[in-house]
Coordinates of C-alpha atoms in Angstrom, one line a residue:
Chain A
X1 CA 12.2 -0.7 28.0
X2 CA 8.8 0.1 30.1
X3 CA 6.0 0.1 28.2
X4 CA 2.6 1.1 29.9
X5 CA -0.6 0.9 27.9
X6 CA -4.1 3.1 29.1
X7 CA -6.6 3.1 26.6
X8 CA -8.1 6.3 26.5
X9 CA -11.5 5.4 24.5
X10 CA -12.2 2.3 22.5
X11 CA -10.3 3.0 19.4
X12 CA -7.4 4.9 21.6
X13 CA -4.3 3.9 23.2
X14 CA -1.6 5.9 25.1
X15 CA 2.0 4.2 25.1
X16 CA 4.3 5.3 27.9
X17 CA 7.4 4.4 27.0
X18 CA 10.7 4.8 29.4
X19 CA 13.7 3.9 27.8
X20 CA 16.6 2.4 30.3
X21 CA 19.2 5.4 31.1
X22 CA 22.0 2.8 29.5
X23 CA 19.7 3.1 26.1
X24 CA 19.6 6.7 26.2
X25 CA 23.7 6.7 26.6
X26 CA 24.1 4.1 23.9
X27 CA 22.1 6.4 21.4
X28 CA 23.6 10.0 22.6
X29 CA 27.6 8.2 21.4
X30 CA 25.9 7.3 18.6
X31 CA 24.2 10.8 17.5
X32 CA 27.6 12.1 18.7
X33 CA 30.4 9.9 16.5
X34 CA 28.0 10.7 13.2
X35 CA 28.0 14.4 14.2
X36 CA 32.0 13.5 14.5
X37 CA 33.0 12.6 11.2
X38 CA 30.7 15.6 10.4
X39 CA 31.6 19.1 11.3
X40 CA 35.2 20.2 11.6
X41 CA 36.1 22.0 14.6
X42 CA 39.6 24.6 15.3
X43 CA 42.6 23.0 16.7
X44 CA 40.6 19.1 15.4
X45 CA 41.6 17.4 12.8
X46 CA 38.2 16.3 11.4
X47 CA 36.5 13.5 13.2
X48 CA 39.0 14.1 16.3
X49 CA 36.7 16.6 17.8
X50 CA 36.4 14.5 21.8
X51 CA 32.2 14.0 22.6
X52 CA 32.0 16.1 25.1
X53 CA 33.5 19.5 23.2
X54 CA 30.9 18.2 20.6
X55 CA 28.0 18.2 23.0
X56 CA 28.6 21.5 24.2
X57 CA 29.0 23.1 21.1
X58 CA 26.3 21.0 19.4
X59 CA 23.6 20.9 21.7
X60 CA 20.0 20.8 20.5
X61 CA 21.6 19.2 17.3
X62 CA 22.8 16.3 19.7
X63 CA 19.5 16.5 21.3
X64 CA 17.1 16.3 18.8
X65 CA 18.9 13.3 16.4
X66 CA 19.2 11.1 19.4
X67 CA 15.5 12.1 20.9
X68 CA 14.9 11.0 16.8
X69 CA 17.6 7.6 17.4
X70 CA 15.4 6.6 20.2
X71 CA 11.5 7.9 19.6
X72 CA 10.7 5.2 16.6
X73 CA 12.5 2.3 17.4
X74 CA 11.3 2.1 20.9
X75 CA 7.7 3.0 19.7
X76 CA 7.5 0.3 16.8
X77 CA 9.5 -2.5 19.6
X78 CA 6.1 -1.0 22.2
X79 CA 3.7 -1.8 18.9
X80 CA 5.5 -5.1 18.1
X81 CA 5.6 -6.8 21.4
X82 CA 1.8 -4.9 22.9
X83 CA 0.7 -6.4 19.9
X84 CA -1.6 -3.2 18.6
X85 CA -1.7 -2.4 14.7
X86 CA -2.2 1.3 14.5
X87 CA -4.4 3.5 12.2
X88 CA -2.8 6.2 12.2
X89 CA 0.2 7.4 13.0
X90 CA 0.9 8.7 16.4
X91 CA 1.1 12.0 18.3
X92 CA 3.4 12.2 21.0
X93 CA 3.5 14.4 24.3
X94 CA 5.2 15.8 24.4
X95 CA 5.8 17.0 20.9
X96 CA 9.1 15.5 20.1
X97 CA 10.6 18.7 19.3
X98 CA 10.4 19.5 22.4
X99 CA 11.5 16.4 24.4
X100 CA 14.9 16.3 25.7
X101 CA 17.2 13.7 26.2
X102 CA 19.6 13.4 29.2
X103 CA 22.5 11.5 30.0
X104 CA 22.0 8.7 31.9
X105 CA 19.0 9.2 32.9
X106 CA 15.7 7.5 32.0
X107 CA 13.9 8.7 29.3
X108 CA 9.9 8.5 29.1
X109 CA 7.5 10.3 26.6
X110 CA 4.2 8.9 25.4
X111 CA 2.1 8.2 22.3
X112 CA -1.1 8.4 21.0
X113 CA -2.1 6.6 18.3
X114 CA -5.6 5.4 17.4
X115 CA -6.6 0.8 17.1
X116 CA -8.6 -1.0 16.3
X117 CA -11.5 -0.9 18.5
X118 CA -12.1 -4.6 20.4
X119 CA -14.8 -6.6 18.4
X120 CA -17.0 -8.5 21.0
X121 CA -18.2 -11.1 18.2
X122 CA -21.1 -12.3 18.1
X123 CA -22.2 -16.3 18.0
X124 CA -21.4 -17.7 14.8
X125 CA -25.0 -19.2 14.9
X126 CA -26.7 -16.2 15.2
X127 CA -25.6 -15.8 11.4
X128 CA -28.3 -17.6 9.3
X129 CA -27.5 -18.2 5.6
X130 CA -29.0 -20.6 2.8
X131 CA -27.2 -24.1 3.4
X132 CA -30.2 -26.5 1.2
X133 CA -27.7 -28.0 -1.5
X134 CA -27.8 -26.2 -4.8
X135 CA -29.8 -28.4 -6.6
X136 CA -29.8 -28.1 -11.0
X137 CA -33.0 -30.7 -12.1
X138 CA -32.5 -32.0 -15.1
X139 CA -34.4 -29.9 -17.1
X140 CA -32.3 -27.4 -16.8
X141 CA -29.6 -29.8 -18.4
X142 CA -31.6 -31.0 -21.0
X143 CA -32.4 -27.3 -22.3
X144 CA -28.4 -26.5 -21.7
X145 CA -28.0 -29.8 -24.2
X146 CA -31.6 -28.0 -26.9
X147 CA -29.2 -25.2 -27.4
X148 CA -25.8 -27.5 -28.2
X149 CA -28.4 -29.1 -30.7
X150 CA -29.0 -25.8 -32.1
X151 CA -26.4 -24.5 -32.5
X152 CA -25.1 -27.3 -34.5
X153 CA -28.3 -27.6 -36.6
X154 CA -27.3 -27.6 -40.0
X155 CA -30.4 -26.2 -42.8
X156 CA -31.4 -28.8 -45.6
X157 CA -32.5 -26.7 -49.8
X158 CA -36.8 -27.6 -49.7
X159 CA -37.2 -28.8 -53.1
X160 CA -40.4 -26.4 -53.4
X161 CA -42.1 -24.1 -55.6
X162 CA -44.0 -21.2 -52.9
X163 CA -43.3 -18.1 -51.2
X164 CA -41.7 -17.3 -47.9
X165 CA -44.1 -18.0 -44.8
X166 CA -43.6 -16.5 -41.3
X167 CA -41.5 -19.1 -39.4
X168 CA -39.3 -20.5 -42.7
X169 CA -35.7 -21.3 -42.5
X170 CA -34.5 -19.8 -45.3
X171 CA -30.9 -19.4 -47.3
X172 CA -30.5 -15.6 -48.3
X173 CA -27.5 -13.4 -49.4
X174 CA -27.7 -9.7 -48.3
X175 CA -25.6 -6.4 -49.4
X176 CA -25.4 -2.9 -46.7
X177 CA -25.5 -0.1 -49.7
X178 CA -24.5 2.9 -47.3
X179 CA -24.8 5.8 -50.2
X180 CA -24.1 3.4 -53.1
X181 CA -21.3 2.5 -50.9
X182 CA -21.0 -1.1 -50.6
X183 CA -20.4 -2.2 -46.0
X184 CA -18.5 -5.0 -46.6
X185 CA -18.3 -5.7 -43.1
X186 CA -22.4 -6.1 -42.8
X187 CA -22.6 -7.7 -46.0
X188 CA -23.5 -11.6 -46.0
X189 CA -23.3 -14.4 -48.9
X190 CA -25.5 -17.8 -48.0
X191 CA -26.6 -17.5 -44.8
X192 CA -29.0 -19.9 -43.3
X193 CA -31.8 -17.6 -41.4
X194 CA -34.6 -19.1 -39.2
X195 CA -37.3 -16.5 -38.9
X196 CA -39.5 -15.8 -36.3
X197 CA -37.1 -15.6 -33.8
X198 CA -35.2 -12.1 -34.1
X199 CA -32.2 -13.2 -35.6
X200 CA -31.8 -10.1 -38.6
X201 CA -34.1 -6.7 -38.6
X202 CA -37.4 -6.9 -38.3
X203 CA -37.9 -4.7 -41.2
X204 CA -35.4 -7.1 -43.0
X205 CA -37.6 -9.7 -42.0
X206 CA -40.6 -8.7 -43.3
X207 CA -39.1 -7.6 -46.7
X208 CA -38.5 -11.7 -46.7
X209 CA -42.2 -13.1 -45.9
X210 CA -43.8 -13.3 -49.8
X211 CA -40.6 -13.4 -51.6
X212 CA -39.6 -16.5 -54.0
X213 CA -36.7 -18.3 -54.7
X214 CA -34.5 -16.2 -57.3
X215 CA -36.5 -12.5 -56.1
X216 CA -34.7 -10.0 -54.6
X217 CA -36.0 -7.1 -52.8
X218 CA -34.4 -3.9 -51.4
X219 CA -35.3 -2.3 -47.8
X220 CA -33.8 1.1 -46.4
X221 CA -33.3 0.3 -43.1
X222 CA -32.9 3.3 -40.2
X223 CA -29.4 3.1 -37.0
X224 CA -30.5 4.4 -33.7
X225 CA -26.9 6.9 -33.2
X226 CA -25.9 4.8 -30.7
X227 CA -26.0 1.4 -32.8
X228 CA -23.2 -0.9 -31.9
X229 CA -21.2 -0.5 -36.1
X230 CA -19.9 2.8 -35.9
X231 CA -20.0 3.6 -39.6
X232 CA -24.0 3.2 -39.6
X233 CA -24.9 4.4 -36.4
X234 CA -27.5 7.5 -36.5
X235 CA -27.6 6.7 -40.8
X236 CA -30.1 5.2 -43.0
X237 CA -28.8 2.2 -45.1
X238 CA -29.9 0.8 -48.3
X239 CA -30.3 -3.4 -48.1
X240 CA -29.7 -6.1 -50.6
X241 CA -31.4 -9.1 -50.0
X242 CA -31.7 -12.1 -52.1
X243 CA -33.2 -15.2 -52.2
X244 CA -31.8 -18.6 -52.5
X245 CA -33.8 -21.1 -50.8
X246 CA -36.5 -22.0 -48.8
X247 CA -34.7 -24.3 -46.1
X248 CA -36.1 -26.9 -43.3
X249 CA -33.7 -26.8 -39.8
X250 CA -32.4 -30.5 -39.4
X251 CA -31.1 -30.7 -35.3
X252 CA -29.1 -33.5 -35.0
X253 CA -29.9 -36.0 -33.1
X254 CA -28.5 -36.7 -29.9
X255 CA -26.2 -39.3 -29.8
X256 CA -22.7 -40.7 -29.2
X257 CA -22.1 -39.5 -32.9
X258 CA -23.3 -35.7 -31.8
X259 CA -21.3 -35.9 -28.7
X260 CA -18.1 -37.0 -30.3
X261 CA -18.4 -34.2 -32.4
X262 CA -18.2 -31.8 -29.8
X263 CA -15.6 -33.5 -28.6
X264 CA -16.7 -36.1 -25.9
X265 CA -16.9 -39.6 -25.3
X266 CA -19.6 -40.3 -25.9
X267 CA -23.7 -39.2 -24.7
X268 CA -24.1 -40.2 -21.1
X269 CA -20.5 -38.5 -20.4
X270 CA -22.0 -36.1 -22.5
X271 CA -24.0 -34.9 -20.1
X272 CA -22.6 -35.7 -16.6
X273 CA -20.4 -33.3 -17.5
X274 CA -22.6 -30.4 -18.4
X275 CA -24.5 -31.3 -15.5
X276 CA -21.3 -31.5 -13.7
X277 CA -20.6 -28.1 -14.9
X278 CA -23.9 -27.0 -14.3
X279 CA -23.7 -27.5 -10.7
X280 CA -21.0 -26.5 -10.6
X281 CA -21.3 -22.9 -11.8
X282 CA -24.8 -22.3 -9.7
X283 CA -22.8 -23.6 -6.8
X284 CA -20.2 -20.5 -7.2
X285 CA -23.3 -18.6 -7.4
X286 CA -24.8 -20.0 -4.1
X287 CA -21.6 -19.6 -2.1
X288 CA -20.8 -15.6 -3.4
X289 CA -24.9 -15.1 -2.6
X290 CA -24.2 -16.7 1.3
X291 CA -20.7 -14.7 1.8
X292 CA -23.0 -11.8 0.9
X293 CA -26.1 -13.0 3.4
X294 CA -22.9 -13.4 6.4
X295 CA -21.3 -10.4 5.7
X296 CA -23.7 -8.1 5.9
X297 CA -25.3 -10.2 8.9
X298 CA -21.9 -9.2 10.8
X299 CA -21.9 -5.9 10.3
X300 CA -25.7 -5.4 11.1
X301 CA -25.0 -7.1 14.4
X302 CA -21.6 -5.7 15.4
X303 CA -21.4 -2.2 16.7
X304 CA -18.4 -0.9 15.3
X305 CA -17.2 3.0 15.9
X306 CA -14.6 3.9 13.3
X307 CA -12.1 7.2 14.1
X308 CA -13.1 9.9 12.4
X309 CA -10.0 10.8 12.0
X310 CA -8.9 7.5 10.1
X311 CA -12.2 8.1 7.5
X312 CA -11.6 12.1 6.6
X313 CA -7.5 10.7 6.4
X314 CA -8.3 8.1 3.8
X315 CA -11.3 10.5 2.2
X316 CA -9.2 13.3 1.7
X317 CA -6.3 11.1 0.7
X318 CA -8.4 9.3 -2.4
X319 CA -9.8 12.7 -3.2
X320 CA -5.6 14.0 -3.8
X321 CA -5.6 10.9 -5.8
X322 CA -8.3 10.8 -8.2
X323 CA -7.6 14.7 -8.9
X324 CA -3.9 13.7 -9.4
X325 CA -4.4 11.0 -11.4
X326 CA -7.7 13.6 -13.7
X327 CA -4.6 16.2 -14.5
X328 CA -2.2 13.9 -15.3
X329 CA -4.8 12.4 -18.4
X330 CA -5.7 16.3 -18.5
X331 CA -9.8 15.0 -18.4
X332 CA -11.8 16.9 -16.2
X333 CA -13.8 15.3 -13.4
X334 CA -17.3 15.3 -15.9
X335 CA -15.4 13.3 -18.4
X336 CA -14.2 10.7 -16.5
X337 CA -18.3 10.6 -15.3
X338 CA -16.8 11.6 -11.7
X339 CA -19.2 13.8 -9.0
X340 CA -16.7 14.9 -7.3
X341 CA -20.0 16.8 -5.2
X342 CA -21.1 13.0 -4.1
X343 CA -17.8 11.0 -4.1
X344 CA -16.9 11.8 -1.1
X345 CA -19.5 11.1 0.3
X346 CA -19.1 7.9 -1.9
X347 CA -15.9 7.1 -0.8
X348 CA -16.8 7.5 3.1
X349 CA -19.7 5.3 3.1
X350 CA -17.1 2.8 1.1
X351 CA -14.4 3.1 3.6
X352 CA -16.6 2.4 6.5
X353 CA -18.0 -0.7 5.3
X354 CA -14.5 -1.7 3.5
X355 CA -13.1 -0.6 7.3
X356 CA -15.7 -2.9 8.7
X357 CA -15.2 -6.0 7.1
X358 CA -11.8 -6.0 7.5
X359 CA -11.7 -5.9 12.0
X360 CA -14.5 -8.2 11.9
X361 CA -11.7 -10.1 9.0
X362 CA -9.6 -9.8 11.5
X363 CA -10.7 -10.2 14.6
X364 CA -12.4 -13.3 14.0
X365 CA -8.9 -14.6 12.3
X366 CA -7.1 -14.1 15.2
X367 CA -9.8 -15.6 17.5
X368 CA -10.2 -18.9 15.9
X369 CA -6.5 -19.1 14.7
X370 CA -7.5 -18.5 11.0
X371 CA -4.1 -18.1 9.2
X372 CA -2.8 -19.1 6.1
X373 CA 0.6 -21.0 6.1
X374 CA 2.9 -20.8 3.4
X375 CA 2.7 -24.6 2.5
X376 CA -0.8 -23.7 1.9
X377 CA -0.1 -20.4 -0.2
X378 CA 2.6 -22.2 -2.5
X379 CA -0.1 -24.9 -3.1
X380 CA -3.5 -21.7 -3.8
X381 CA -0.4 -19.9 -5.7
X382 CA -0.1 -23.3 -8.3
X383 CA -3.1 -23.7 -8.5
X384 CA -3.5 -20.6 -9.5
X385 CA -1.1 -20.8 -12.1
X386 CA -2.9 -24.1 -13.6
X387 CA -5.9 -22.0 -13.9
X388 CA -4.4 -19.3 -15.8
X389 CA -2.0 -22.1 -17.6
X390 CA 0.7 -19.8 -16.5
X391 CA 4.5 -21.8 -15.1
X392 CA 3.9 -21.6 -11.6
X393 CA 7.4 -20.5 -10.3
X394 CA 6.9 -17.4 -12.7
X395 CA 3.4 -17.1 -11.2
X396 CA 5.2 -16.7 -7.7
X397 CA 7.9 -14.2 -8.8
X398 CA 5.6 -12.4 -10.5
X399 CA 3.1 -11.8 -7.2
X400 CA 6.4 -11.6 -5.0
X401 CA 8.0 -9.0 -7.2
X402 CA 4.3 -6.7 -7.2
X403 CA 4.3 -7.0 -3.8
X404 CA 1.0 -8.5 -3.7
X405 CA 1.7 -12.3 -2.2
X406 CA 0.9 -10.9 1.0
X407 CA -2.4 -9.8 -0.6
X408 CA -3.2 -13.3 -1.8
X409 CA -2.4 -14.5 1.6
X410 CA -5.4 -12.0 2.9
X411 CA -7.3 -13.3 0.0
X412 CA -7.2 -16.6 1.0
X413 CA -7.4 -16.1 4.8
X414 CA -10.8 -14.9 3.7
X415 CA -11.8 -17.1 2.1
X416 CA -11.4 -19.8 4.7
X417 CA -13.2 -17.5 6.9
X418 CA -16.0 -17.2 4.8
X419 CA -16.1 -21.1 4.7
X420 CA -15.1 -21.1 8.2
X421 CA -18.3 -19.0 8.9
X422 CA -20.8 -21.0 6.3
X423 CA -19.7 -23.9 8.3
X424 CA -20.6 -22.5 11.4
X425 CA -23.4 -20.1 10.6
X426 CA -27.1 -21.6 11.4
X427 CA -29.4 -23.3 8.2
X428 CA -31.9 -21.1 7.2
X429 CA -35.6 -22.3 7.4
X430 CA -35.9 -24.4 4.5
X431 CA -39.0 -23.0 2.8
X432 CA -39.4 -26.7 0.7
X433 CA -42.2 -29.2 2.2
X434 CA -40.9 -32.7 0.8
Chain B
X1 CA 49.2 46.2 36.8
X2 CA 47.8 44.9 33.7
X3 CA 44.1 43.5 34.4
X4 CA 43.9 39.6 34.7
X5 CA 41.8 39.6 31.4
X6 CA 44.6 41.6 29.5
X7 CA 47.3 38.5 30.7
X8 CA 45.2 35.8 30.2
X9 CA 43.6 35.9 26.8
X10 CA 41.3 32.5 26.4
X11 CA 42.0 29.4 26.8
X12 CA 43.4 27.1 23.3
X13 CA 41.1 24.2 23.0
X14 CA 43.0 22.1 20.3
X15 CA 43.8 18.0 20.1
X16 CA 46.9 18.3 22.0
X17 CA 45.5 20.4 24.6
X18 CA 43.0 18.1 25.3
X19 CA 45.8 15.0 25.7
X20 CA 47.5 17.5 27.8
X21 CA 44.1 18.1 30.4
X22 CA 45.0 14.0 31.0
X23 CA 47.6 15.0 33.0
X24 CA 46.3 17.8 34.6
X25 CA 47.7 20.7 32.4
X26 CA 45.3 23.5 30.8
X27 CA 46.8 25.6 28.0
X28 CA 45.6 29.2 27.4
X29 CA 46.7 31.7 25.2
X30 CA 48.4 34.6 27.2
X31 CA 49.6 38.2 26.6
X32 CA 52.9 38.2 24.6
X33 CA 54.5 39.5 27.0
X34 CA 53.2 37.9 30.6
X35 CA 55.6 36.7 33.2
X36 CA 55.2 33.5 34.7
X37 CA 54.5 35.2 37.5
X38 CA 51.9 37.6 36.5
X39 CA 50.3 34.6 34.8
X40 CA 50.4 32.5 37.4
X41 CA 48.4 35.7 39.7
X42 CA 45.8 36.1 37.0
X43 CA 44.9 32.3 36.8
X44 CA 44.5 32.4 40.5
X45 CA 42.3 35.1 40.8
X46 CA 40.3 34.5 37.8
X47 CA 39.5 30.3 38.2
X48 CA 39.8 30.4 42.3
X49 CA 42.7 28.1 42.7
X50 CA 44.9 29.6 44.9
X51 CA 47.5 27.3 45.8
X52 CA 47.0 24.7 43.6
X53 CA 48.8 25.2 40.3
X54 CA 52.4 23.6 40.0
X55 CA 54.1 25.0 37.5
X56 CA 53.7 27.3 34.2
X57 CA 55.7 26.9 31.5
X58 CA 55.5 29.2 28.5
X59 CA 56.5 29.4 25.4
X60 CA 56.0 31.8 22.5
X61 CA 54.4 31.4 19.3
X62 CA 55.8 32.0 15.8
X63 CA 52.6 33.4 14.0
X64 CA 53.1 31.3 10.8
X65 CA 53.2 32.7 7.5
X66 CA 50.0 33.9 5.3
X67 CA 49.2 34.9 2.4
X68 CA 51.4 35.8 -0.9
X69 CA 54.6 38.1 -1.1
X70 CA 53.6 41.9 -0.8
X71 CA 56.6 44.2 -2.6
X72 CA 59.0 41.7 -1.2
X73 CA 57.5 40.8 2.6
X74 CA 55.3 38.5 3.2
X75 CA 52.7 39.2 5.5
X76 CA 52.4 37.2 8.7
X77 CA 49.9 35.9 11.6
X78 CA 51.2 38.0 14.8
X79 CA 53.3 35.9 17.4
X80 CA 51.5 35.2 20.6
X81 CA 52.4 32.9 23.9
X82 CA 51.3 29.9 24.7
X83 CA 51.3 28.9 28.9
X84 CA 50.7 25.7 29.9
X85 CA 49.8 25.6 33.8
X86 CA 50.4 22.5 35.3
X87 CA 47.6 21.9 38.3
X88 CA 48.3 20.1 42.5
X89 CA 46.5 16.6 41.3
X90 CA 42.0 16.5 42.3
X91 CA 43.0 20.4 41.3
X92 CA 40.5 21.5 39.2
X93 CA 39.7 24.6 36.5
X94 CA 36.2 25.1 36.3
X95 CA 35.4 27.3 33.8
X96 CA 37.6 25.2 31.3
X97 CA 35.4 21.9 32.0
X98 CA 32.8 23.4 31.0
X99 CA 33.4 24.5 27.6

């Protein structure tokens, strides 16, 4: 098979394909052989009709079948051998129904497809990103531990006879009554509340101030229509509060005992692990930011024209899917919160962005030879399975059965590319002068 | 004399006749009363093969009975005559080959 490639535009190529006569004859023979078993011609038993007679009786059928038999595999082969990634279905010239297969003659046709344009990558050090190591100051760790401490605070009743003041801690009951009926889910008994920190509704807090131990007070609270408890939304409920004690908040001491209560060996281990976690969190945020920055710069620096046909096809396809989906669910676009007028433009923007990203990444992967081997894939699957507490084997076969394995590999490849870019990019000028 | 088209009626294309072609024999359906000399002349004129005919064999084929008994009589397809023309080596009947 001879293939000649001609670039028409940056994103279009024409493939001139010539199939040698032996293959043509083989295709014709194959077609006739399959036709032979289907037709019955008077004078012949089924399947015994000579090929010459088939050819003269059904010339069009034999021709079109042979074309089908020849063109598709030849096209696929050509695409594969020339390492092209067609984006659209090919257009054939002449059209398939006008092609003629002749015995003992080579068969030629042309296919035109949209392909990914050649992308010239900028030099990686033109990309700039913040490469400072993440820094978690001691204060952040301390603040985190203070929060932990507050969570395990205890409240001791004070032996005093006085009215409740702002910023006191109190132990109270409250009952929530709606039209005289008690709402269990909203009622509490013996709860410790710290006033002045917004732990309860401000009206309740106001009512508490000035109360003495053993007092009971009633408060009416109007709930807004969008209140998160559906029963109460938009209604007015009556709260009956009883004060049991004025208490003192006692924070546990930050020592090994405190650490053991939380399941750590000692305080320094607790401190270290929290610090580690914070650093990890911060790092992953930082890496996400780096990725976003790099991607934005790449897209900005690289001029790519995307074939309109491709974008249109995608947009139309998605719109159809959305409509179909809505029709299946018997919902109107308004119900689903979709604005049908702006949707095409949004989709268009998205697809352009996504296409650019995937093309740039493909180009980088090809140029730098970044790929994910089966071993790496297996390793990462095992890791992901562990994180989700699943059996690695089952997880792998689940991925395989959903055809997600290649997606997974793609994700890993993207990860690797990002890592590569981050390594090669220049560091942002640091503003901190040390 | 009968017209040539009324003597040689149609080519006989069947599995058997296709096998016969390998030994340069061509089968036709001919008029039931046609004689070998008549067939020879008709073939020579029709296919432009003067002097190429080696021999002609003819046979009368009885039509097959068809349908059911109808008032003690059974219908049948008409009887007909088959002619097999053997040509000299190298000679062909062009019209036959393009069918």
